[in-house]
Amino acid sequence: MPNALPSSFPLSRRRLLGAAGGVSLGAALAACGSGGGSGSGSSASATPLSQSDIDKAMSTPTTLTFWTWVADISDEVALFEAKYPAIKVNVVNAGQGSTQYTKLRTALQASSGAPDVCQIEYQYIPTFTITNSLLDLSAYGASALKSKFVDWTWGQVSGPNGEVWAIPQDTGPMGMLYREDIFTQHGISVPTTWTEFADAAHTLHAADPNVYLTNLSANEAGAWHGLLWQANAKPYGVSGTSTVSLNVDDSASQKVASYWGALAQAGVISTDPDFTDAWYTGFNQGKYATWLTAAWGPLFLSGSAQATSGKWRAAPLPQWDASAPASGNWGGSTTAVIKSTKNAVAAAQFAQFLNSDPDSASLFASKQFLFPSTKALLADPSFSGQTPAFYGGQQVNKLFAQISDTVTSVFQWPPFLDEVVSDWTDTVGKALADKTDAVTALAQWESELTTYAKNQGFTVQSA
């Protein structure tokens, strides 16, 4: 769990708009030529490199440039440099999330200034594979790491033909944080289904109009996508470099929109913008009885709502089908190698080491408080057995590790997430805030995305 806000997706007020310096996606595609979409690109090599080739490259003096927004990452980098003393890593903070992506796109467009290695969030990988900008790491030994990582994370970074576009670093499986004292005061049991959650929302707000069971932010596309993921929605798909599927108005998405739209219209949940002063105050003053958040949320909340220490507990998300527990993911990043690197072997080994080496992965969890992506660390008692006082001594990490096992591997992302987020805020998010029909807004969202995709030169498929 991070001690700072995770990446850029959780903060839609930062807009997540990696606008490529005014250059359209169509122009970027033309500039980059043909190449890999998510799961469809040319491999880095026809056959895997031999260990002798890798050893030779790793003993050759080399300097890598690594773009990352992870603070104080020097200790992890030092572990790599100690193992491979011929390789030096120049760490550059090029900005967080969309700021970095804008710089990266500009560098790729200019064919100058791109790093060797770059931090990229899961949801942005298709944005860069569609332009053939990432190196397929499968030829550099990455495929052998698959069993080390949580299954669904590997599904986020790999393609159907064995491509490996990045190495998982941290994750954000979604659960529910709740105020045990408020639940007890009003006789509310921890809801295990969404039906129970809706009933509790009505009960609580009727008993105390100043308290809402939860806040579903009308500017938070990250949480919305996590809820779609849990509901087994399949809103996006990418085939090759020119075909996308857009189904944000499918039956699963309609179920989610109908549910949350009804609660918003009834006024029993709030839709306050998140990560604002008023939102923080709401947590500290008991306005929100739950937070549907990711595995980075528990530590974030403990630093942001200190006045409520000891009153919070954690539970899985309520379920659509209690017999088949499921969750979605919100947040998390990877380490990818930019295809233009002149140091492919060293860069690929660095990306792999940084996230799979046990000591490096442990530092990310203990120093930067990132929620792990490796199975070994999630099962390590030193991590899973922690009992934070803010949550009454509950083993919150253990719970979210268990939740991570229920995240499915089928969810995909579009190659133009910036537009997706912007259009969601203007359609579905606006409907939630205005208490209008969220299901109708889904159709508007899909229509706007379809127009955008076609204008960018994509062939659009829909259900």
CSV table of C-alpha atoms in Angstrom, one decimal:
chain,number,residue,atom,x,y,z
A,1,MET,CA,0.0,0.0,0.0
A,2,PRO,CA,1.5,3.3,-1.0
A,3,ASN,CA,2.3,6.2,1.2
A,4,ALA,CA,1.4,8.5,-1.6
A,5,LEU,CA,-1.2,8.6,-4.3
A,6,PRO,CA,-0.8,5.7,-6.7
A,7,SER,CA,0.2,6.6,-10.2
A,8,SER,CA,-2.2,8.7,-12.3
A,9,PHE,CA,-5.3,6.6,-12.9
A,10,PRO,CA,-6.7,7.0,-9.4
A,11,LEU,CA,-6.7,10.7,-9.7
A,12,SER,CA,-9.0,11.7,-12.5
A,13,ARG,CA,-8.7,15.3,-11.4
A,14,ARG,CA,-5.2,15.1,-12.8
A,15,ARG,CA,-7.2,14.2,-15.9
A,16,LEU,CA,-5.0,11.3,-17.0
A,17,LEU,CA,-4.8,13.0,-20.4
A,18,GLY,CA,-1.5,12.0,-21.9
A,19,ALA,CA,-2.2,14.4,-24.8
A,20,ALA,CA,0.8,13.9,-27.1
A,21,GLY,CA,1.6,17.5,-27.6
A,22,GLY,CA,-1.4,18.1,-29.7
A,23,VAL,CA,-0.5,15.2,-32.1
A,24,SER,CA,-3.4,12.9,-32.9
A,25,LEU,CA,-3.2,9.2,-32.4
A,26,GLY,CA,-3.6,8.7,-36.1
A,27,ALA,CA,-0.5,10.8,-36.7
A,28,ALA,CA,1.4,9.0,-34.0
A,29,LEU,CA,0.5,5.6,-35.6
A,30,ALA,CA,1.7,6.8,-39.0
A,31,ALA,CA,4.9,8.1,-37.5
A,32,CYS,CA,5.7,4.9,-35.6
A,33,GLY,CA,4.8,2.6,-38.5
A,34,SER,CA,3.3,-0.8,-38.2
A,35,GLY,CA,3.7,-2.8,-35.1
A,36,GLY,CA,2.4,-4.1,-31.9
A,37,GLY,CA,-1.0,-3.5,-30.5
A,38,SER,CA,-1.7,-5.1,-27.1
A,39,GLY,CA,-0.9,-8.6,-27.9
A,40,SER,CA,0.0,-8.1,-31.6
A,41,GLY,CA,3.5,-6.8,-32.3
A,42,SER,CA,6.6,-7.9,-33.7
A,43,SER,CA,8.8,-9.8,-31.3
A,44,ALA,CA,12.2,-8.5,-30.3
A,45,SER,CA,13.9,-11.7,-31.5
A,46,ALA,CA,12.8,-14.8,-33.3
A,47,THR,CA,14.5,-17.0,-30.7
A,48,PRO,CA,15.4,-16.3,-27.0
A,49,LEU,CA,18.8,-15.1,-26.3
A,50,SER,CA,21.3,-17.6,-24.9
A,51,GLN,CA,22.5,-17.1,-21.4
A,52,SER,CA,26.0,-16.5,-22.7
A,53,ASP,CA,24.8,-13.6,-24.9
A,54,ILE,CA,23.0,-12.2,-21.8
A,55,ASP,CA,26.1,-12.6,-19.6
A,56,LYS,CA,28.3,-10.9,-22.2
A,57,ALA,CA,26.0,-7.9,-22.5
A,58,MET,CA,25.7,-7.6,-18.7
A,59,SER,CA,29.5,-7.4,-18.4
A,60,THR,CA,29.8,-4.7,-21.0
A,61,PRO,CA,29.9,-1.1,-19.5
A,62,THR,CA,26.5,0.4,-20.1
A,63,THR,CA,24.4,3.3,-18.8
A,64,LEU,CA,20.6,3.0,-18.8
A,65,THR,CA,18.2,5.8,-18.4
A,66,PHE,CA,15.1,4.9,-16.3
A,67,TRP,CA,12.0,7.1,-16.1
A,68,THR,CA,10.0,6.5,-12.9
A,69,TRP,CA,7.9,8.5,-10.5
A,70,VAL,CA,8.6,6.1,-7.6
A,71,ALA,CA,10.2,8.1,-4.8
A,72,ASP,CA,13.5,7.1,-3.2
A,73,ILE,CA,14.0,4.1,-5.6
A,74,SER,CA,17.8,4.3,-5.2
A,75,ASP,CA,18.0,1.3,-2.9
A,76,GLU,CA,16.3,-1.0,-5.4
A,77,VAL,CA,18.5,0.3,-8.2
A,78,ALA,CA,21.6,-0.2,-6.1
A,79,LEU,CA,20.8,-3.9,-5.7
A,80,PHE,CA,20.8,-4.2,-9.5
A,81,GLU,CA,24.0,-2.3,-9.9
A,82,ALA,CA,25.7,-4.4,-7.2
A,83,LYS,CA,24.8,-7.6,-9.1
A,84,TYR,CA,25.8,-6.1,-12.4
A,85,PRO,CA,28.6,-3.6,-11.7
A,86,ALA,CA,29.2,-2.9,-15.4
A,87,ILE,CA,25.7,-1.4,-15.7
A,88,LYS,CA,24.8,2.0,-14.3
A,89,VAL,CA,21.3,3.3,-14.1
A,90,ASN,CA,20.4,7.0,-14.4
A,91,VAL,CA,17.1,7.5,-12.6
A,92,VAL,CA,15.0,10.4,-13.9
A,93,ASN,CA,11.6,11.5,-12.6
A,94,ALA,CA,10.0,12.8,-15.7
A,95,GLY,CA,6.7,13.5,-13.9
A,96,GLN,CA,3.8,11.4,-12.7
A,97,GLY,CA,1.4,9.6,-14.9
A,98,SER,CA,0.1,11.7,-17.7
A,99,THR,CA,3.0,14.2,-17.4
A,100,GLN,CA,5.5,11.5,-18.1
A,101,TYR,CA,3.4,9.9,-20.8
A,102,THR,CA,3.3,13.2,-22.7
A,103,LYS,CA,7.1,13.6,-22.5
A,104,LEU,CA,7.5,10.0,-23.6
A,105,ARG,CA,5.2,10.4,-26.6
A,106,THR,CA,7.0,13.6,-27.6
A,107,ALA,CA,10.4,11.8,-27.4
A,108,LEU,CA,9.1,8.9,-29.5
A,109,GLN,CA,7.6,11.3,-32.0
A,110,ALA,CA,10.9,13.0,-32.3
A,111,SER,CA,12.9,9.8,-32.3
A,112,SER,CA,15.1,11.4,-29.7
A,113,GLY,CA,15.3,11.6,-25.9
A,114,ALA,CA,13.3,8.5,-25.0
A,115,PRO,CA,14.5,6.5,-22.0
A,116,ASP,CA,15.7,2.9,-22.1
A,117,VAL,CA,13.3,1.8,-19.4
A,118,CYS,CA,10.0,3.4,-18.3
A,119,GLN,CA,7.4,3.0,-15.6
A,120,ILE,CA,4.0,2.5,-17.3
A,121,GLU,CA,0.6,1.8,-15.6
A,122,TYR,CA,-1.2,-1.4,-16.7
A,123,GLN,CA,-4.0,0.6,-18.3
A,124,TYR,CA,-1.6,2.5,-20.5
A,125,ILE,CA,0.3,-0.4,-22.0
A,126,PRO,CA,-2.0,-0.7,-25.1
A,127,THR,CA,-1.5,3.0,-25.7
A,128,PHE,CA,2.2,2.3,-26.3
A,129,THR,CA,2.0,-1.2,-27.8
A,130,ILE,CA,-0.4,0.1,-30.5
A,131,THR,CA,2.4,2.4,-31.7
A,132,ASN,CA,5.0,-0.4,-31.5
A,133,SER,CA,6.9,1.5,-28.9
A,134,LEU,CA,7.6,-1.2,-26.3
A,135,LEU,CA,10.1,-4.0,-26.6
A,136,ASP,CA,8.8,-7.6,-26.4
A,137,LEU,CA,10.7,-9.0,-23.4
A,138,SER,CA,9.9,-12.6,-24.2
A,139,ALA,CA,13.2,-13.1,-26.0
A,140,TYR,CA,15.1,-11.8,-23.0
A,141,GLY,CA,14.0,-14.4,-20.5
A,142,ALA,CA,10.9,-12.6,-19.2
A,143,SER,CA,8.5,-15.5,-20.0
A,144,ALA,CA,10.2,-17.6,-17.3
A,145,LEU,CA,9.0,-15.1,-14.6
A,146,LYS,CA,5.3,-15.7,-15.2
A,147,SER,CA,4.8,-18.1,-12.3
A,148,LYS,CA,6.3,-15.5,-9.9
A,149,PHE,CA,3.6,-13.0,-10.4
A,150,VAL,CA,-0.1,-12.9,-9.6
A,151,ASP,CA,-1.9,-14.5,-12.5
A,152,TRP,CA,-4.1,-11.6,-13.5
A,153,THR,CA,-1.1,-9.2,-13.6
A,154,TRP,CA,0.6,-11.3,-16.2
A,155,GLY,CA,-2.5,-11.1,-18.3
A,156,GLN,CA,-2.2,-7.4,-18.2
A,157,VAL,CA,1.3,-7.3,-19.5
A,158,SER,CA,1.4,-10.1,-22.0
A,159,GLY,CA,-0.1,-10.8,-25.4
A,160,PRO,CA,-1.8,-13.9,-26.9
A,161,ASN,CA,1.2,-14.8,-29.0
A,162,GLY,CA,3.6,-15.0,-26.0
A,163,GLU,CA,4.7,-11.3,-26.0
A,164,VAL,CA,5.7,-9.8,-22.7
A,165,TRP,CA,5.4,-6.0,-22.9
A,166,ALA,CA,6.3,-5.1,-19.3
A,167,ILE,CA,7.0,-6.6,-15.9
A,168,PRO,CA,4.4,-6.1,-13.1
A,169,GLN,CA,5.5,-3.9,-10.2
A,170,ASP,CA,2.5,-3.1,-7.9
A,171,THR,CA,-1.2,-3.7,-7.9
A,172,GLY,CA,-4.5,-2.4,-6.6
A,173,PRO,CA,-7.1,-5.1,-6.1
A,174,MET,CA,-10.3,-3.6,-4.8
A,175,GLY,CA,-12.0,-4.1,-1.5
A,176,MET,CA,-14.1,-2.2,1.0
A,177,LEU,CA,-12.9,-0.2,4.0
A,178,TYR,CA,-15.7,0.5,6.4
A,179,ARG,CA,-16.4,2.4,9.7
A,180,GLU,CA,-17.1,-0.4,12.2
A,181,ASP,CA,-18.4,2.1,14.8
A,182,ILE,CA,-21.0,3.6,12.3
A,183,PHE,CA,-22.1,0.1,11.3
A,184,THR,CA,-22.5,-0.9,14.9
A,185,GLN,CA,-24.3,2.3,15.9
A,186,HIS,CA,-27.0,1.7,13.2
A,187,GLY,CA,-27.2,-2.0,13.4
A,188,ILE,CA,-25.8,-2.6,9.9
A,189,SER,CA,-24.1,-5.8,9.1
A,190,VAL,CA,-21.1,-5.8,6.7
A,191,PRO,CA,-22.7,-6.2,3.3
A,192,THR,CA,-21.5,-9.2,1.3
A,193,THR,CA,-23.7,-8.6,-1.7
A,194,TRP,CA,-24.6,-5.5,-3.7
A,195,THR,CA,-28.3,-6.0,-2.8
A,196,GLU,CA,-27.3,-5.9,0.9
A,197,PHE,CA,-25.1,-2.8,0.2
A,198,ALA,CA,-28.0,-0.9,-1.4
A,199,ASP,CA,-30.3,-1.8,1.5
A,200,ALA,CA,-27.7,-0.6,4.0
A,201,ALA,CA,-27.3,2.7,2.0
A,202,HIS,CA,-31.0,3.4,2.3
A,203,THR,CA,-31.1,2.4,6.0
A,204,LEU,CA,-28.1,4.5,7.0
A,205,HIS,CA,-29.0,7.7,5.2
A,206,ALA,CA,-32.6,7.5,6.5
A,207,ALA,CA,-31.3,7.2,10.0
A,208,ASP,CA,-28.7,10.0,9.6
A,209,PRO,CA,-29.1,12.3,6.6
A,210,ASN,CA,-25.6,13.6,7.2
A,211,VAL,CA,-24.0,10.2,6.6
A,212,TYR,CA,-23.7,8.3,3.4
A,213,LEU,CA,-22.8,4.6,3.1
A,214,THR,CA,-20.2,5.5,0.5
A,215,ASN,CA,-19.0,8.2,-2.0
A,216,LEU,CA,-18.7,7.2,-5.6
A,217,SER,CA,-16.9,10.1,-7.1
A,218,ALA,CA,-18.3,11.5,-10.3
A,219,ASN,CA,-14.8,12.3,-11.5
A,220,GLU,CA,-13.2,8.9,-10.8
A,221,ALA,CA,-13.0,6.8,-13.8
A,222,GLY,CA,-10.4,4.5,-12.1
A,223,ALA,CA,-12.9,3.2,-9.5
A,224,TRP,CA,-15.6,2.9,-12.1
A,225,HIS,CA,-13.4,0.7,-14.3
A,226,GLY,CA,-12.6,-1.4,-11.2
A,227,LEU,CA,-16.3,-2.0,-10.6
A,228,LEU,CA,-16.8,-2.9,-14.3
A,229,TRP,CA,-13.9,-5.3,-14.0
A,230,GLN,CA,-15.5,-7.0,-11.0
A,231,ALA,CA,-18.9,-7.3,-12.8
A,232,ASN,CA,-17.1,-9.2,-15.7
A,233,ALA,CA,-17.6,-6.4,-18.2
A,234,LYS,CA,-15.5,-6.5,-21.3
A,235,PRO,CA,-15.6,-2.9,-22.5
A,236,TYR,CA,-12.5,-2.8,-24.7
A,237,GLY,CA,-10.4,-4.9,-27.0
A,238,VAL,CA,-7.6,-4.4,-29.4
A,239,SER,CA,-6.8,-6.5,-32.5
A,240,GLY,CA,-3.7,-5.6,-34.4
A,241,THR,CA,-2.9,-2.0,-34.9
A,242,SER,CA,-6.2,-0.8,-36.5
A,243,THR,CA,-9.1,-2.5,-34.9
A,244,VAL,CA,-10.7,-1.9,-31.5
A,245,SER,CA,-13.8,-3.2,-29.8
A,246,LEU,CA,-15.9,-0.7,-27.8
A,247,ASN,CA,-18.6,-2.2,-25.6
A,248,VAL,CA,-18.9,0.2,-22.7
A,249,ASP,CA,-22.7,-0.2,-23.0
A,250,ASP,CA,-22.7,-4.0,-22.7
A,251,SER,CA,-25.1,-5.8,-20.3
A,252,ALA,CA,-22.6,-6.0,-17.5
A,253,SER,CA,-21.8,-2.3,-17.7
A,254,GLN,CA,-25.6,-1.5,-17.8
A,255,LYS,CA,-26.0,-3.6,-14.6
A,256,VAL,CA,-23.3,-1.5,-12.9
A,257,ALA,CA,-24.7,1.8,-14.2
A,258,SER,CA,-28.3,1.0,-13.3
A,259,TYR,CA,-27.2,0.0,-9.8
A,260,TRP,CA,-25.1,3.1,-9.0
A,261,GLY,CA,-27.3,5.4,-10.9
A,262,ALA,CA,-30.3,4.4,-8.8
A,263,LEU,CA,-28.4,4.9,-5.5
A,264,ALA,CA,-27.2,8.4,-6.7
A,265,GLN,CA,-30.7,9.4,-7.8
A,266,ALA,CA,-32.1,8.3,-4.5
A,267,GLY,CA,-29.6,10.5,-2.8
A,268,VAL,CA,-28.3,7.7,-0.4
A,269,ILE,CA,-24.7,7.8,-1.7
A,270,SER,CA,-22.7,10.9,-2.4
A,271,THR,CA,-20.8,11.7,-5.6
A,272,ASP,CA,-18.3,14.2,-4.2
A,273,PRO,CA,-15.1,14.8,-6.2
A,274,ASP,CA,-12.4,12.7,-4.6
A,275,PHE,CA,-8.9,13.8,-3.4
A,276,THR,CA,-10.2,17.3,-2.6
A,277,ASP,CA,-10.1,19.1,0.8
A,278,ALA,CA,-13.9,18.5,1.2
A,279,TRP,CA,-13.4,14.8,0.5
A,280,TYR,CA,-10.7,14.5,3.1
A,281,THR,CA,-12.8,16.4,5.6
A,282,GLY,CA,-15.7,14.0,4.9
A,283,PHE,CA,-13.6,11.0,6.0
A,284,ASN,CA,-12.4,12.7,9.1
A,285,GLN,CA,-15.9,13.8,10.1
A,286,GLY,CA,-17.7,10.6,9.4
A,287,LYS,CA,-19.6,11.6,6.3
A,288,TYR,CA,-18.6,8.4,4.5
A,289,ALA,CA,-19.1,5.0,6.2
A,290,THR,CA,-17.2,3.1,3.6
A,291,TRP,CA,-14.6,3.6,0.9
A,292,LEU,CA,-14.6,1.2,-2.1
A,293,THR,CA,-10.9,1.4,-2.8
A,294,ALA,CA,-7.8,-0.5,-3.9
A,295,ALA,CA,-5.1,-2.2,-1.9
A,296,TRP,CA,-3.2,1.1,-1.8
A,297,GLY,CA,-6.2,2.7,0.0
A,298,PRO,CA,-5.7,1.4,3.5
A,299,LEU,CA,-2.4,3.1,4.1
A,300,PHE,CA,-3.5,6.2,2.2
A,301,LEU,CA,-6.6,6.5,4.4
A,302,SER,CA,-4.6,6.0,7.6
A,303,GLY,CA,-2.5,9.1,6.7
A,304,SER,CA,-5.4,11.1,5.5
A,305,ALA,CA,-8.1,10.4,8.2
A,306,GLN,CA,-6.0,10.2,11.4
A,307,ALA,CA,-8.9,11.4,13.5
A,308,THR,CA,-10.7,8.2,12.8
A,309,SER,CA,-7.9,5.8,13.8
A,310,GLY,CA,-9.0,2.4,15.1
A,311,LYS,CA,-12.5,2.8,13.7
A,312,TRP,CA,-11.9,1.3,10.3
A,313,ARG,CA,-12.0,-2.3,9.1
A,314,ALA,CA,-11.6,-4.0,5.7
A,315,ALA,CA,-13.7,-6.5,3.8
A,316,PRO,CA,-14.0,-7.7,0.2
A,317,LEU,CA,-16.2,-5.8,-2.2
A,318,PRO,CA,-19.9,-6.8,-2.0
A,319,GLN,CA,-20.6,-9.4,-4.7
A,320,TRP,CA,-23.0,-9.8,-7.6
A,321,ASP,CA,-22.8,-13.5,-7.1
A,322,ALA,CA,-21.8,-14.5,-3.6
A,323,SER,CA,-21.0,-18.0,-4.8
A,324,ALA,CA,-18.3,-16.7,-7.2
A,325,PRO,CA,-16.2,-14.1,-5.4
A,326,ALA,CA,-14.8,-11.5,-7.8
A,327,SER,CA,-13.0,-8.2,-7.7
A,328,GLY,CA,-11.4,-5.7,-10.0
A,329,ASN,CA,-8.2,-3.8,-10.0
A,330,TRP,CA,-7.6,0.0,-9.6
A,331,GLY,CA,-4.1,1.2,-10.1
A,332,GLY,CA,-0.6,-0.3,-10.2
A,333,SER,CA,2.3,0.0,-12.5
A,334,THR,CA,4.8,-1.9,-14.6
A,335,THR,CA,8.4,-1.5,-15.8
A,336,ALA,CA,8.6,-1.6,-19.6
A,337,VAL,CA,11.5,-1.3,-22.0
A,338,ILE,CA,11.2,1.3,-24.8
A,339,LYS,CA,11.8,-0.4,-28.2
A,340,SER,CA,14.2,2.3,-29.4
A,341,THR,CA,16.8,1.5,-26.7
A,342,LYS,CA,20.3,0.7,-27.9
A,343,ASN,CA,20.8,-1.4,-24.7
A,344,ALA,CA,18.1,-3.9,-25.1
A,345,VAL,CA,19.6,-6.8,-23.1
A,346,ALA,CA,20.7,-4.7,-20.1
A,347,ALA,CA,17.4,-2.8,-20.1
A,348,ALA,CA,15.4,-6.0,-20.2
A,349,GLN,CA,17.4,-7.6,-17.4
A,350,PHE,CA,17.0,-4.4,-15.3
A,351,ALA,CA,13.2,-4.4,-15.7
A,352,GLN,CA,13.0,-8.1,-14.7
A,353,PHE,CA,15.4,-7.8,-11.8
A,354,LEU,CA,13.8,-4.7,-10.4
A,355,ASN,CA,10.4,-6.4,-9.9
A,356,SER,CA,11.2,-10.1,-9.5
A,357,ASP,CA,14.3,-10.0,-7.3
A,358,PRO,CA,13.0,-10.9,-3.8
A,359,ASP,CA,15.0,-8.2,-2.0
A,360,SER,CA,14.0,-5.5,-4.5
A,361,ALA,CA,10.3,-6.5,-4.4
A,362,SER,CA,10.5,-6.5,-0.6
A,363,LEU,CA,11.9,-2.9,-0.6
A,364,PHE,CA,9.0,-1.7,-2.7
A,365,ALA,CA,6.6,-3.1,-0.2
A,366,SER,CA,8.4,-2.0,3.0
A,367,LYS,CA,9.9,1.3,1.8
A,368,GLN,CA,7.5,2.7,-0.8
A,369,PHE,CA,4.5,0.8,0.6
A,370,LEU,CA,3.5,-0.5,-2.9
A,371,PHE,CA,1.1,-3.4,-2.8
A,372,PRO,CA,3.0,-6.4,-4.2
A,373,SER,CA,2.6,-8.2,-7.5
A,374,THR,CA,4.7,-11.3,-6.6
A,375,LYS,CA,3.1,-14.3,-5.1
A,376,ALA,CA,5.9,-14.9,-2.7
A,377,LEU,CA,5.7,-11.5,-1.1
A,378,LEU,CA,2.0,-11.6,-0.8
A,379,ALA,CA,2.3,-14.9,1.1
A,380,ASP,CA,5.2,-13.7,3.3
A,381,PRO,CA,4.1,-13.4,7.0
A,382,SER,CA,6.3,-10.3,7.4
A,383,PHE,CA,3.9,-8.6,4.9
A,384,SER,CA,0.6,-10.4,5.2
A,385,GLY,CA,0.8,-10.6,9.0
A,386,GLN,CA,1.0,-6.9,9.7
A,387,THR,CA,-1.6,-5.6,12.1
A,388,PRO,CA,-2.1,-1.8,11.8
A,389,ALA,CA,-3.7,-0.1,14.7
A,390,PHE,CA,-5.7,2.1,12.4
A,391,TYR,CA,-7.7,-1.0,11.4
A,392,GLY,CA,-8.0,-2.3,15.0
A,393,GLY,CA,-5.2,-4.8,14.5
A,394,GLN,CA,-6.8,-6.5,11.5
A,395,GLN,CA,-4.4,-8.2,9.0
A,396,VAL,CA,-5.5,-5.9,6.1
A,397,ASN,CA,-2.6,-6.9,3.8
A,398,LYS,CA,-3.6,-10.6,4.1
A,399,LEU,CA,-7.2,-9.7,3.2
A,400,PHE,CA,-6.2,-7.8,0.1
A,401,ALA,CA,-3.8,-10.5,-0.9
A,402,GLN,CA,-6.7,-12.9,-0.8
A,403,ILE,CA,-8.8,-10.5,-2.8
A,404,SER,CA,-6.1,-10.3,-5.4
A,405,ASP,CA,-6.7,-14.0,-6.1
A,406,THR,CA,-10.3,-13.1,-7.2
A,407,VAL,CA,-9.3,-10.6,-9.9
A,408,THR,CA,-10.0,-12.0,-13.3
A,409,SER,CA,-7.4,-12.0,-16.1
A,410,VAL,CA,-9.8,-11.1,-19.0
A,411,PHE,CA,-10.1,-7.3,-18.6
A,412,GLN,CA,-8.4,-5.3,-21.3
A,413,TRP,CA,-7.7,-1.6,-21.9
A,414,PRO,CA,-8.1,0.6,-25.0
A,415,PRO,CA,-5.2,2.3,-26.8
A,416,PHE,CA,-6.6,5.8,-26.1
A,417,LEU,CA,-7.3,5.8,-22.4
A,418,ASP,CA,-7.0,9.5,-22.1
A,419,GLU,CA,-10.1,10.0,-24.3
A,420,VAL,CA,-11.9,7.2,-22.5
A,421,VAL,CA,-11.5,9.0,-19.1
A,422,SER,CA,-12.4,12.4,-20.5
A,423,ASP,CA,-15.6,11.1,-22.2
A,424,TRP,CA,-16.6,9.1,-19.1
A,425,THR,CA,-16.4,12.1,-16.9
A,426,ASP,CA,-18.5,14.1,-19.3
A,427,THR,CA,-21.2,11.4,-19.7
A,428,VAL,CA,-21.5,8.8,-16.9
A,429,GLY,CA,-19.7,10.8,-14.3
A,430,LYS,CA,-21.9,13.8,-15.1
A,431,ALA,CA,-25.0,11.6,-14.9
A,432,LEU,CA,-24.1,10.4,-11.4
A,433,ALA,CA,-23.4,14.0,-10.2
A,434,ASP,CA,-26.6,15.3,-11.8
A,435,LYS,CA,-28.7,12.3,-10.7
A,436,THR,CA,-29.8,11.6,-14.3
A,437,ASP,CA,-30.0,8.3,-16.1
A,438,ALA,CA,-26.6,6.7,-15.9
A,439,VAL,CA,-27.6,3.9,-18.3
A,440,THR,CA,-28.5,6.4,-21.0
A,441,ALA,CA,-25.1,8.0,-20.3
A,442,LEU,CA,-23.4,4.7,-21.1
A,443,ALA,CA,-24.8,4.8,-24.7
A,444,GLN,CA,-23.6,8.4,-25.0
A,445,TRP,CA,-20.2,7.5,-23.8
A,446,GLU,CA,-19.9,4.6,-26.3
A,447,SER,CA,-21.1,6.9,-29.1
A,448,GLU,CA,-18.5,9.5,-28.3
A,449,LEU,CA,-15.7,6.9,-28.1
A,450,THR,CA,-16.8,5.3,-31.3
A,451,THR,CA,-16.7,8.7,-33.1
A,452,TYR,CA,-13.3,9.4,-31.7
A,453,ALA,CA,-11.8,6.0,-32.6
A,454,LYS,CA,-13.1,6.2,-36.2
A,455,ASN,CA,-11.7,9.7,-36.5
A,456,GLN,CA,-8.3,8.3,-35.5
A,457,GLY,CA,-8.4,5.7,-38.2
A,458,PHE,CA,-9.6,2.7,-36.2
A,459,THR,CA,-12.0,0.1,-37.4
A,460,VAL,CA,-14.5,-0.2,-34.5
A,461,GLN,CA,-16.2,-3.4,-33.5
A,462,SER,CA,-19.1,-3.5,-31.0
A,463,ALA,CA,-21.4,-6.2,-29.5
